Each structure stands twice: as structure tokens, then as C-alpha cells.
Amino acid sequence: MTPNGAYEWNDAFTNNLVTPDTSGDRIRVEGRVFDGDGQPVPDAMLEIWQADAQGRFSDPQDKRALPNSSFKGFGRCGTDPNGGFVFDTIKPGTVPDPDGKPQAPHLVLAIFARGMLLQLYTRIYLGGEAANAADPVLALIPADRRNTLIAAREPGAGKAVYRFDIHLQGDNETVFFDI
Amino acid sequence: MTLAYPITSLAAHPPRLSPGYKSTVKRSPQKPLIIMRHTLSELTGPVYGHETVRENDHDLTIQHKSEPLGERIIVHGHVLDEDGRGVPNALVELWQANACGRYIHVVDQHPAPLDPNFTGAGRAQTDAQGYYKFITIKPGAYPWGNHHNAWRPAHIHFSVFGHAFVSRLVTQMYFPGDPLFEFDPIFNSVPDENARLRMVSSFDLDNTQPGWALCYRFNIVLRGRSATPMETK
């Protein structure tokens, strides 16, 4: 049983990672979580971790300069009765892989819920990014499953909105990583 | 970055599909997980300081007008890494049912009373040695719909942020000698007995406060050979 808004608790975490002094392109990532029967999962907790617009992490272990120190890079969101979630954040910059090769912009996502004895890790990539074609992690995934990690950009003007549905099981099962 | 978080130790964790725990059947992936090398994205993690944790967030017995009903306890221990070193400044979150086994949660329909003086959530930050401490009420067992006459052993949920997003851990702490252990599919989803017992706290008489509170010790090891098994309900 995970805590939710019913706790009279001033939660330290939010699904809005953007503060007025955060630099970078504002994006929204929204979607739903489904189980193996295609039913919405209304009691999941999702956490994202990402770099800032310059590709730097708000963590002293990242020894590179941190020009955008107001951006914390972490967010948490519970799903609603329809399995829905939303994160307001910024488009992350490019982060190198262990060989120094650039990775396409991505958010790391961890999923927790009743019935999930271990959290599942996946990544959210952004549809329409040319860099996706050369991303070393996407290249590890069979081509016919790669699309499950690429959030579709929704048409329209203004802030970019990306749709990322998560299927825990079944024909359209999202790719999860053994990390 | 030269840090490495080996995956061999993950074998001690429960399988995602554990049919005795029914909710895992439709919520566990069926396709193979993709193995990848850790990049900076996996090896870094959020850092929260004292602005995240207020002075009394670790004391669940003083959050309301009066004291909650139940058995007052201290739960303390160290967050350690796989080499036994304390993990400093780790954020530890905790949530639990009240002394009657009832959660403040909209979907908890267990016909046991709520306690107006108990919410059941707290957080603490480990000190320079990795030490944390909570003051709370011993939670009650509660029934759940998994199978006929299913009851969860008394437990406290723990959520821990280590120094990497891959060392993120959500687990449950149990109390020693609970007669419900052998009947609980969540506790028993951890196949290895030694790993299972790492979820059971130990009674700590030396740190019991005379006339005030009993004490339990619960050390949490993040990732690695003696990692604490993860589980959630």
C-alpha cells in the first residue's frame, strides 16, 4: 500500500520539475499504465531521473560543471484511477555513454506498484529526435520493440507534449532493462 | 565514472512473477529484460538535503494533537553499501498501518478504526555514518484479499535513495518471531532463506528506552552481495 494524497503530508516530491529559473525547453510527458489484461493500473508510483538541458546531472558524482543548478532532475507521480500520469519537465540534453558516445535525450523511469516485487526500469525517449537513430541503448533492443520506448509527440503548437503509455505485460509490452 | 553496481547480487531478490502473490500475475513482464551497461544516467541519483526533511519528520508520534494509540517503538539502524560502509545523507521514507492494522488510504476497507493521531508516514536522512532513526507505533497485522484468511505480518514499508538511481530500494521491515511469516506469500516471494531473514528487524534491548519505548534495529544494505530484498505491496 503506497502513500498517496490522502496522507496529510507535505510531500517533498512533485511531478513538476520546472521552476521559473530552470533553463531549457519545457516539455510534458503524459501517459497511462496498463496491466497484462489491458486494464489501467490505478495505484502505481512513477519516478523519473534525468539530466538538465545541458546534459548534466544534479548530483555531486557528476563532476562536470553544473550551469543549471536549480534543476533537480527528479520527479514522482502516482497514477490516477485511469492509470494516468503526467510530468512537467524540460527536454534533457545529451549524456555520454561509457565510451563517450552521445546518447539521445532520454529520461530514466522507475515503476513501483502493488504486485510488483521489484521496480521496473525503462527509458523515455522523445519522438522526432534525429539522435534516436544512433542511440547506443536503443540499438540494444530488437527493432520491432524499440518504439515502445519512444514517446509520440502530439501535434499542436505551444509546449511540446509527448505521450508515453506503459504496458507491463502482453503484446505491446514496454521494454524494461535489467540494470 | 568508475562506480559499478554488479547485477549478480540481484539474484537474491524475489522473482517478478510470484503466482502465490496474485497481483504479480498480470503485472510482471513476460518478455526478456534488456541488459545494458550503466551510463551516467543510471549511476547518478537525486540528492536531497535538510530542506527535504524537517526536524520532526522522523517522529510519527508527534505529528498530531495527541499521542497515537499503540506500542511506542524506536526503529533505527544503518544504511550500508555492499562493502559495509555507511551511506551518508541517504533519504529514508517510511509508511505503515496504525496499531490496528488500518492505513489512512482511500482504498483501505479493513474494518479497523483509524487513529486521529496517527498518519503513518515519516522520513529521515542518514547522518555521516549512514545512521537513521524513527519513532513510531508498532503496526498491526491486517487482512487482505489475496487468498482465504490472508493476513500480512506486521510490517513497515521502507523506501531508500542511495547514491545511484539503480540502487533505489523499496522493501518491507518485519518484526522478529511473527507467527504469520510462513503463511505470507509476499514475505515468501524471496526464495533464499538468508535473504528473507534480512527483512526481519532484531529486537534491540540495549537501545530500548526504559519506561518509554521498545527498540528494533533494521540495517539496510543497498545493492551488492548482501543486498536487502525489495518488495512492495
GROMACS .gro file of C-alpha atoms in nm:
model
  412
    1MET     CA    1   0.000   0.000   0.000
    2THR     CA    2   0.175   0.311  -0.118
    3PRO     CA    3   0.113   0.652   0.033
    4ASN     CA    4  -0.096   0.886  -0.174
    5GLY     CA    5  -0.252   1.227  -0.142
    6ALA     CA    6  -0.469   1.105   0.144
    7TYR     CA    7  -0.174   1.143   0.374
    8GLU     CA    8  -0.171   1.484   0.535
    9TRP     CA    9   0.191   1.505   0.445
   10ASN     CA   10   0.382   1.782   0.277
   11ASP     CA   11   0.533   1.571   0.004
   12ALA     CA   12   0.888   1.666  -0.084
   13PHE     CA   13   0.849   1.536  -0.436
   14THR     CA   14   0.641   1.660  -0.723
   15ASN     CA   15   0.568   1.575  -1.085
   16ASN     CA   16   0.658   1.932  -1.184
   17LEU     CA   17   1.035   1.957  -1.215
   18VAL     CA   18   1.032   2.307  -1.361
   19THR     CA   19   1.097   2.620  -1.156
   20PRO     CA   20   1.089   2.973  -1.303
   21ASP     CA   21   1.470   2.986  -1.319
   22THR     CA   22   1.511   2.648  -1.492
   23SER     CA   23   1.662   2.685  -1.838
   24GLY     CA   24   1.567   2.461  -2.127
   25ASP     CA   25   1.269   2.369  -2.343
   26ARG     CA   26   0.958   2.291  -2.139
   27ILE     CA   27   0.801   1.954  -2.221
   28ARG     CA   28   0.517   1.749  -2.079
   29VAL     CA   29   0.528   1.368  -2.073
   30GLU     CA   30   0.196   1.200  -2.010
   31GLY     CA   31   0.053   0.855  -2.048
   32ARG     CA   32  -0.116   0.561  -1.880
   33VAL     CA   33  -0.002   0.238  -1.720
   34PHE     CA   34  -0.170  -0.091  -1.822
   35ASP     CA   35  -0.153  -0.447  -1.690
   36GLY     CA   36  -0.149  -0.775  -1.885
   37ASP     CA   37  -0.527  -0.762  -1.939
   38GLY     CA   38  -0.505  -0.410  -2.080
   39GLN     CA   39  -0.662  -0.275  -1.762
   40PRO     CA   40  -0.536   0.056  -1.620
   41VAL     CA   41  -0.308   0.036  -1.316
   42PRO     CA   42  -0.451   0.299  -1.079
   43ASP     CA   43  -0.204   0.250  -0.794
   44ALA     CA   44   0.140   0.282  -0.950
   45MET     CA   45   0.410   0.525  -0.844
   46LEU     CA   46   0.642   0.651  -1.116
   47GLU     CA   47   0.977   0.820  -1.063
   48ILE     CA   48   1.187   0.991  -1.330
   49TRP     CA   49   1.553   1.090  -1.324
   50GLN     CA   50   1.708   1.297  -1.598
   51ALA     CA   51   1.983   1.539  -1.695
   52ASP     CA   52   1.930   1.912  -1.735
   53ALA     CA   53   1.918   2.089  -2.071
   54GLN     CA   54   2.300   2.082  -2.085
   55GLY     CA   55   2.312   1.706  -2.020
   56ARG     CA   56   2.438   1.744  -1.661
   57PHE     CA   57   2.301   1.567  -1.353
   58SER     CA   58   2.218   1.742  -1.028
   59ASP     CA   59   2.443   1.505  -0.834
   60PRO     CA   60   2.793   1.579  -0.699
   61GLN     CA   61   2.903   1.248  -0.856
   62ASP     CA   62   2.866   1.420  -1.193
   63LYS     CA   63   3.197   1.605  -1.186
   64ARG     CA   64   3.122   1.824  -1.485
   65ALA     CA   65   3.020   2.187  -1.442
   66LEU     CA   66   2.657   2.236  -1.347
   67PRO     CA   67   2.533   2.556  -1.509
   68ASN     CA   68   2.166   2.488  -1.432
   69SER     CA   69   2.182   2.416  -1.061
   70SER     CA   70   1.818   2.498  -0.993
   71PHE     CA   71   1.707   2.187  -1.181
   72LYS     CA   72   1.691   1.881  -0.955
   73GLY     CA   73   1.617   1.622  -1.225
   74PHE     CA   74   1.393   1.401  -1.011
   75GLY     CA   75   1.015   1.370  -1.013
   76ARG     CA   76   0.749   1.143  -0.867
   77CYS     CA   77   0.388   1.090  -0.978
   78GLY     CA   78   0.116   0.850  -0.868
   79THR     CA   79  -0.126   0.717  -1.130
   80ASP     CA   80  -0.490   0.828  -1.124
   81PRO     CA   81  -0.795   0.593  -1.136
   82ASN     CA   82  -0.746   0.562  -1.514
   83GLY     CA   83  -0.381   0.469  -1.480
   84GLY     CA   84  -0.283   0.818  -1.596
   85PHE     CA   85   0.027   1.016  -1.508
   86VAL     CA   86   0.191   1.341  -1.615
   87PHE     CA   87   0.532   1.501  -1.570
   88ASP     CA   88   0.616   1.862  -1.648
   89THR     CA   89   0.986   1.892  -1.710
   90ILE     CA   90   1.246   2.010  -1.960
   91LYS     CA   91   1.397   1.838  -2.258
   92PRO     CA   92   1.719   1.676  -2.131
   93GLY     CA   93   2.048   1.739  -2.306
   94THR     CA   94   2.292   1.484  -2.442
   95VAL     CA   95   2.460   1.248  -2.194
   96PRO     CA   96   2.764   1.039  -2.299
   97ASP     CA   97   2.764   0.660  -2.269
   98PRO     CA   98   3.064   0.481  -2.102
   99ASP     CA   99   3.257   0.501  -2.430
  100GLY     CA  100   3.191   0.873  -2.464
  101LYS     CA  101   2.939   0.820  -2.740
  102PRO     CA  102   2.641   1.057  -2.723
  103GLN     CA  103   2.307   0.916  -2.609
  104ALA     CA  104   1.984   1.061  -2.745
  105PRO     CA  105   1.783   1.272  -2.497
  106HIS     CA  106   1.611   1.038  -2.251
  107LEU     CA  107   1.455   1.015  -1.907
  108VAL     CA  108   1.513   0.714  -1.682
  109LEU     CA  109   1.183   0.585  -1.543
  110ALA     CA  110   1.125   0.355  -1.245
  111ILE     CA  111   0.781   0.199  -1.190
  112PHE     CA  112   0.658   0.080  -0.849
  113ALA     CA  113   0.317  -0.072  -0.767
  114ARG     CA  114   0.124  -0.334  -0.579
  115GLY     CA  115   0.204  -0.668  -0.744
  116MET     CA  116   0.549  -0.550  -0.846
  117LEU     CA  117   0.800  -0.708  -0.610
  118LEU     CA  118   1.082  -0.514  -0.775
  119GLN     CA  119   1.061  -0.182  -0.951
  120LEU     CA  120   1.089  -0.192  -1.328
  121TYR     CA  121   1.330   0.039  -1.508
  122THR     CA  122   1.274   0.176  -1.854
  123ARG     CA  123   1.369   0.486  -2.053
  124ILE     CA  124   1.157   0.752  -2.217
  125TYR     CA  125   1.295   0.877  -2.549
  126LEU     CA  126   1.136   1.165  -2.740
  127GLY     CA  127   0.970   1.106  -3.077
  128GLY     CA  128   1.108   1.309  -3.368
  129GLU     CA  129   1.464   1.330  -3.233
  130ALA     CA  130   1.715   1.251  -3.508
  131ALA     CA  131   1.961   1.132  -3.241
  132ASN     CA  132   1.738   0.832  -3.161
  133ALA     CA  133   1.867   0.652  -3.471
  134ALA     CA  134   2.224   0.644  -3.332
  135ASP     CA  135   2.145   0.591  -2.962
  136PRO     CA  136   2.362   0.307  -2.823
  137VAL     CA  137   2.098   0.185  -2.577
  138LEU     CA  138   1.809   0.183  -2.826
  139ALA     CA  139   2.041  -0.015  -3.056
  140LEU     CA  140   2.046  -0.298  -2.799
  141ILE     CA  141   1.671  -0.351  -2.841
  142PRO     CA  142   1.515  -0.566  -3.114
  143ALA     CA  143   1.395  -0.326  -3.383
  144ASP     CA  144   1.030  -0.431  -3.351
  145ARG     CA  145   1.022  -0.334  -2.980
  146ARG     CA  146   1.219  -0.009  -2.996
  147ASN     CA  147   0.908   0.203  -3.048
  148THR     CA  148   0.779   0.112  -2.702
  149LEU     CA  149   1.042   0.350  -2.558
  150ILE     CA  150   0.979   0.642  -2.789
  151ALA     CA  151   0.714   0.883  -2.668
  152ALA     CA  152   0.497   1.016  -2.951
  153ARG     CA  153   0.496   1.393  -2.989
  154GLU     CA  154   0.140   1.516  -3.001
  155PRO     CA  155   0.050   1.764  -3.272
  156GLY     CA  156  -0.017   2.122  -3.178
  157ALA     CA  157   0.151   2.449  -3.102
  158GLY     CA  158   0.298   2.560  -2.771
  159LYS     CA  159   0.471   2.338  -2.519
  160ALA     CA  160   0.572   2.000  -2.660
  161VAL     CA  161   0.357   1.718  -2.522
  162TYR     CA  162   0.475   1.359  -2.552
  163ARG     CA  163   0.258   1.051  -2.495
  164PHE     CA  164   0.422   0.750  -2.328
  165ASP     CA  165   0.196   0.457  -2.243
  166ILE     CA  166   0.342   0.174  -2.035
  167HIS     CA  167   0.232  -0.188  -2.086
  168LEU     CA  168   0.362  -0.404  -1.804
  169GLN     CA  169   0.284  -0.725  -1.993
  170GLY     CA  170   0.147  -0.855  -2.322
  171ASP     CA  171   0.173  -0.797  -2.697
  172ASN     CA  172   0.277  -0.434  -2.667
  173GLU     CA  173   0.492  -0.490  -2.360
  174THR     CA  174   0.722  -0.197  -2.286
  175VAL     CA  175   1.093  -0.275  -2.294
  176PHE     CA  176   1.237  -0.294  -1.943
  177PHE     CA  177   1.605  -0.301  -1.854
  178ASP     CA  178   1.795  -0.546  -1.638
  179ILE     CA  179   2.016  -0.296  -1.459
  180MET     CA  180   3.293   0.735  -1.357
  181THR     CA  181   3.429   0.402  -1.231
  182LEU     CA  182   3.147   0.301  -0.999
  183ALA     CA  183   2.995  -0.035  -1.074
  184TYR     CA  184   2.679  -0.191  -0.939
  185PRO     CA  185   2.704  -0.563  -1.011
  186ILE     CA  186   2.384  -0.738  -1.115
  187THR     CA  187   2.482  -1.082  -0.978
  188SER     CA  188   2.351  -0.994  -0.633
  189LEU     CA  189   2.006  -0.921  -0.775
  190ALA     CA  190   1.952  -1.298  -0.780
  191ALA     CA  191   1.863  -1.275  -0.409
  192HIS     CA  192   1.555  -1.065  -0.492
  193PRO     CA  193   1.211  -1.215  -0.547
  194PRO     CA  194   1.111  -1.317  -0.900
  195ARG     CA  195   0.875  -1.061  -1.051
  196LEU     CA  196   0.625  -1.336  -1.127
  197SER     CA  197   0.541  -1.494  -0.790
  198PRO     CA  198   0.200  -1.658  -0.850
  199GLY     CA  199   0.129  -1.707  -0.479
  200TYR     CA  200   0.108  -1.328  -0.466
  201LYS     CA  201  -0.179  -1.291  -0.713
  202SER     CA  202  -0.126  -0.930  -0.817
  203THR     CA  203   0.210  -1.023  -0.973
  204VAL     CA  204   0.042  -1.240  -1.239
  205LYS     CA  205  -0.079  -0.952  -1.459
  206ARG     CA  206   0.185  -0.701  -1.353
  207SER     CA  207   0.509  -0.880  -1.436
  208PRO     CA  208   0.675  -0.861  -1.779
  209GLN     CA  209   0.682  -1.175  -1.995
  210LYS     CA  210   0.948  -1.067  -2.242
  211PRO     CA  211   1.318  -1.076  -2.151
  212LEU     CA  212   1.461  -0.766  -1.985
  213ILE     CA  213   1.732  -0.595  -2.187
  214ILE     CA  214   2.078  -0.598  -2.029
  215MET     CA  215   2.269  -0.272  -2.067
  216ARG     CA  216   2.582  -0.112  -1.926
  217HIS     CA  217   2.525   0.159  -1.670
  218THR     CA  218   2.574   0.510  -1.802
  219LEU     CA  219   2.582   0.837  -1.609
  220SER     CA  220   2.202   0.830  -1.622
  221GLU     CA  221   2.195   0.513  -1.409
  222LEU     CA  222   2.499   0.585  -1.190
  223THR     CA  223   2.380   0.922  -1.061
  224GLY     CA  224   2.075   0.989  -0.849
  225PRO     CA  225   1.883   1.262  -0.671
  226VAL     CA  226   2.046   1.429  -0.373
  227TYR     CA  227   1.825   1.583  -0.108
  228GLY     CA  228   1.943   1.787   0.185
  229HIS     CA  229   1.798   1.911   0.505
  230GLU     CA  230   1.541   2.124   0.322
  231THR     CA  231   1.368   1.795   0.230
  232VAL     CA  232   1.347   1.656   0.583
  233ARG     CA  233   1.201   1.867   0.860
  234GLU     CA  234   1.324   1.837   1.216
  235ASN     CA  235   1.046   1.609   1.341
  236ASP     CA  236   0.964   1.416   1.025
  237HIS     CA  237   1.124   1.106   1.178
  238ASP     CA  238   0.885   1.104   1.478
  239LEU     CA  239   0.542   0.968   1.380
  240THR     CA  240   0.413   1.005   1.737
  241ILE     CA  241   0.414   1.387   1.749
  242GLN     CA  242   0.257   1.479   1.417
  243HIS     CA  243  -0.087   1.540   1.565
  244LYS     CA  244  -0.264   1.699   1.862
  245SER     CA  245  -0.224   1.399   2.088
  246GLU     CA  246  -0.024   1.081   2.100
  247PRO     CA  247  -0.133   0.786   1.886
  248LEU     CA  248  -0.259   0.468   2.046
  249GLY     CA  249  -0.035   0.165   2.034
  250GLU     CA  250   0.301   0.032   2.132
  251ARG     CA  251   0.560   0.309   2.101
  252ILE     CA  252   0.881   0.185   1.935
  253ILE     CA  253   1.212   0.316   1.810
  254VAL     CA  254   1.325   0.179   1.474
  255HIS     CA  255   1.684   0.258   1.390
  256GLY     CA  256   1.982   0.125   1.200
  257HIS     CA  257   2.233   0.198   0.931
  258VAL     CA  258   2.204   0.224   0.556
  259LEU     CA  259   2.514   0.044   0.429
  260ASP     CA  260   2.665  -0.027   0.092
  261GLU     CA  261   2.770  -0.373  -0.019
  262ASP     CA  262   3.113  -0.330   0.141
  263GLY     CA  263   2.964  -0.246   0.479
  264ARG     CA  264   3.031   0.127   0.464
  265GLY     CA  265   2.762   0.361   0.589
  266VAL     CA  266   2.579   0.556   0.318
  267PRO     CA  267   2.566   0.919   0.438
  268ASN     CA  268   2.283   1.162   0.355
  269ALA     CA  269   2.057   0.891   0.219
  270LEU     CA  270   1.687   0.975   0.219
  271VAL     CA  271   1.481   0.710   0.400
  272GLU     CA  272   1.100   0.720   0.372
  273LEU     CA  273   0.870   0.501   0.578
  274TRP     CA  274   0.497   0.430   0.579
  275GLN     CA  275   0.282   0.187   0.774
  276ALA     CA  276  -0.059   0.095   0.912
  277ASN     CA  277  -0.163   0.202   1.261
  278ALA     CA  278  -0.168  -0.022   1.569
  279CYS     CA  279  -0.498  -0.176   1.449
  280GLY     CA  280  -0.365  -0.264   1.105
  281ARG     CA  281  -0.551   0.020   0.929
  282TYR     CA  282  -0.396   0.255   0.672
  283ILE     CA  283  -0.501   0.610   0.601
  284HIS     CA  284  -0.570   0.532   0.239
  285VAL     CA  285  -0.887   0.563   0.035
  286VAL     CA  286  -0.887   0.200  -0.076
  287ASP     CA  287  -0.821   0.051   0.269
  288GLN     CA  288  -1.158  -0.100   0.365
  289HIS     CA  289  -1.033  -0.303   0.663
  290PRO     CA  290  -1.299  -0.256   0.935
  291ALA     CA  291  -1.050  -0.148   1.199
  292PRO     CA  292  -1.053   0.208   1.328
  293LEU     CA  293  -0.838   0.493   1.205
  294ASP     CA  294  -0.639   0.676   1.471
  295PRO     CA  295  -0.695   1.053   1.450
  296ASN     CA  296  -0.346   1.099   1.594
  297PHE     CA  297  -0.160   0.878   1.351
  298THR     CA  298  -0.091   0.922   0.981
  299GLY     CA  299   0.179   0.661   0.937
  300ALA     CA  300   0.434   0.836   0.714
  301GLY     CA  301   0.777   0.971   0.801
  302ARG     CA  302   1.115   1.047   0.652
  303ALA     CA  303   1.468   1.079   0.774
  304GLN     CA  304   1.811   1.145   0.635
  305THR     CA  305   2.107   0.930   0.734
  306ASP     CA  306   2.395   1.105   0.912
  307ALA     CA  307   2.762   1.095   0.813
  308GLN     CA  308   2.786   0.732   0.930
  309GLY     CA  309   2.472   0.619   0.749
  310TYR     CA  310   2.265   0.607   1.071
  311TYR     CA  311   1.890   0.677   1.077
  312LYS     CA  312   1.624   0.670   1.349
  313PHE     CA  313   1.244   0.675   1.359
  314ILE     CA  314   0.999   0.687   1.648
  315THR     CA  315   0.663   0.528   1.570
  316ILE     CA  316   0.393   0.284   1.678
  317LYS     CA  317   0.419  -0.088   1.615
  318PRO     CA  318   0.182  -0.159   1.323
  319GLY     CA  319  -0.085  -0.427   1.345
  320ALA     CA  320  -0.134  -0.721   1.109
  321TYR     CA  321  -0.415  -0.676   0.858
  322PRO     CA  322  -0.625  -0.898   0.632
  323TRP     CA  323  -0.603  -0.874   0.253
  324GLY     CA  324  -0.787  -1.039  -0.030
  325ASN     CA  325  -0.506  -1.247  -0.179
  326HIS     CA  326  -0.643  -1.583  -0.063
  327HIS     CA  327  -0.869  -1.730   0.204
  328ASN     CA  328  -0.777  -1.597   0.551
  329ALA     CA  329  -0.479  -1.399   0.420
  330TRP     CA  330  -0.312  -1.168   0.673
  331ARG     CA  331   0.001  -0.961   0.629
  332PRO     CA  332   0.255  -0.992   0.911
  333ALA     CA  333   0.316  -0.662   1.092
  334HIS     CA  334   0.550  -0.464   0.869
  335ILE     CA  335   0.684  -0.118   0.793
  336HIS     CA  336   0.745  -0.011   0.433
  337PHE     CA  337   1.084   0.145   0.366
  338SER     CA  338   1.194   0.343   0.062
  339VAL     CA  339   1.562   0.434   0.032
  340PHE     CA  340   1.754   0.652  -0.209
  341GLY     CA  341   2.119   0.551  -0.235
  342HIS     CA  342   2.376   0.729  -0.442
  343ALA     CA  343   2.261   0.596  -0.777
  344PHE     CA  344   1.920   0.561  -0.938
  345VAL     CA  345   1.993   0.187  -0.976
  346SER     CA  346   2.040   0.144  -0.600
  347ARG     CA  347   1.687   0.269  -0.536
  348LEU     CA  348   1.523   0.025  -0.293
  349VAL     CA  349   1.169  -0.025  -0.168
  350THR     CA  350   1.136  -0.302   0.088
  351GLN     CA  351   0.944  -0.406   0.399
  352MET     CA  352   1.072  -0.445   0.753
  353TYR     CA  353   0.922  -0.723   0.966
  354PHE     CA  354   0.930  -0.792   1.340
  355PRO     CA  355   1.112  -1.093   1.485
  356GLY     CA  356   0.913  -1.405   1.571
  357ASP     CA  357   0.595  -1.317   1.381
  358PRO     CA  358   0.375  -1.630   1.351
  359LEU     CA  359   0.238  -1.508   1.016
  360PHE     CA  360   0.569  -1.539   0.828
  361GLU     CA  361   0.513  -1.891   0.699
  362PHE     CA  362   0.170  -1.803   0.556
  363ASP     CA  363   0.259  -1.478   0.379
  364PRO     CA  364   0.324  -1.502   0.002
  365ILE     CA  365   0.491  -1.160  -0.009
  366PHE     CA  366   0.745  -1.246   0.261
  367ASN     CA  367   0.800  -1.585   0.100
  368SER     CA  368   0.842  -1.444  -0.251
  369VAL     CA  369   1.208  -1.408  -0.154
  370PRO     CA  370   1.331  -1.760  -0.226
  371ASP     CA  371   1.653  -1.765  -0.025
  372GLU     CA  372   1.605  -1.801   0.350
  373ASN     CA  373   1.907  -1.591   0.442
  374ALA     CA  374   1.792  -1.313   0.214
  375ARG     CA  375   1.441  -1.338   0.358
  376LEU     CA  376   1.570  -1.300   0.712
  377ARG     CA  377   1.747  -0.977   0.615
  378MET     CA  378   1.398  -0.821   0.606
  379VAL     CA  379   1.339  -0.909   0.972
  380SER     CA  380   1.449  -0.649   1.227
  381SER     CA  381   1.610  -0.753   1.553
  382PHE     CA  382   1.486  -0.665   1.899
  383ASP     CA  383   1.734  -0.415   2.047
  384LEU     CA  384   1.711  -0.425   2.425
  385ASP     CA  385   2.024  -0.212   2.471
  386ASN     CA  386   1.861   0.081   2.295
  387THR     CA  387   1.516   0.035   2.444
  388GLN     CA  388   1.429   0.348   2.644
  389PRO     CA  389   1.324   0.248   2.997
  390GLY     CA  390   0.967   0.338   3.073
  391TRP     CA  391   0.913   0.484   2.728
  392ALA     CA  392   0.972   0.275   2.413
  393LEU     CA  393   1.093  -0.063   2.291
  394CYS     CA  394   1.356  -0.060   2.018
  395TYR     CA  395   1.418  -0.255   1.697
  396ARG     CA  396   1.728  -0.244   1.477
  397PHE     CA  397   1.698  -0.269   1.099
  398ASN     CA  398   2.005  -0.234   0.881
  399ILE     CA  399   1.952  -0.182   0.510
  400VAL     CA  400   2.216  -0.288   0.258
  401LEU     CA  401   2.192  -0.129  -0.086
  402ARG     CA  402   2.276  -0.337  -0.392
  403GLY     CA  403   2.552  -0.597  -0.386
  404ARG     CA  404   2.615  -0.935  -0.233
  405SER     CA  405   2.415  -0.880   0.086
  406ALA     CA  406   2.152  -0.652  -0.058
  407THR     CA  407   1.813  -0.627   0.115
  408PRO     CA  408   1.543  -0.794  -0.096
  409MET     CA  409   1.299  -0.549  -0.248
  410GLU     CA  410   0.930  -0.579  -0.233
  411THR     CA  411   0.623  -0.365  -0.243
  412LYS     CA  412   0.262  -0.423  -0.177
   0.00000   0.00000   0.00000
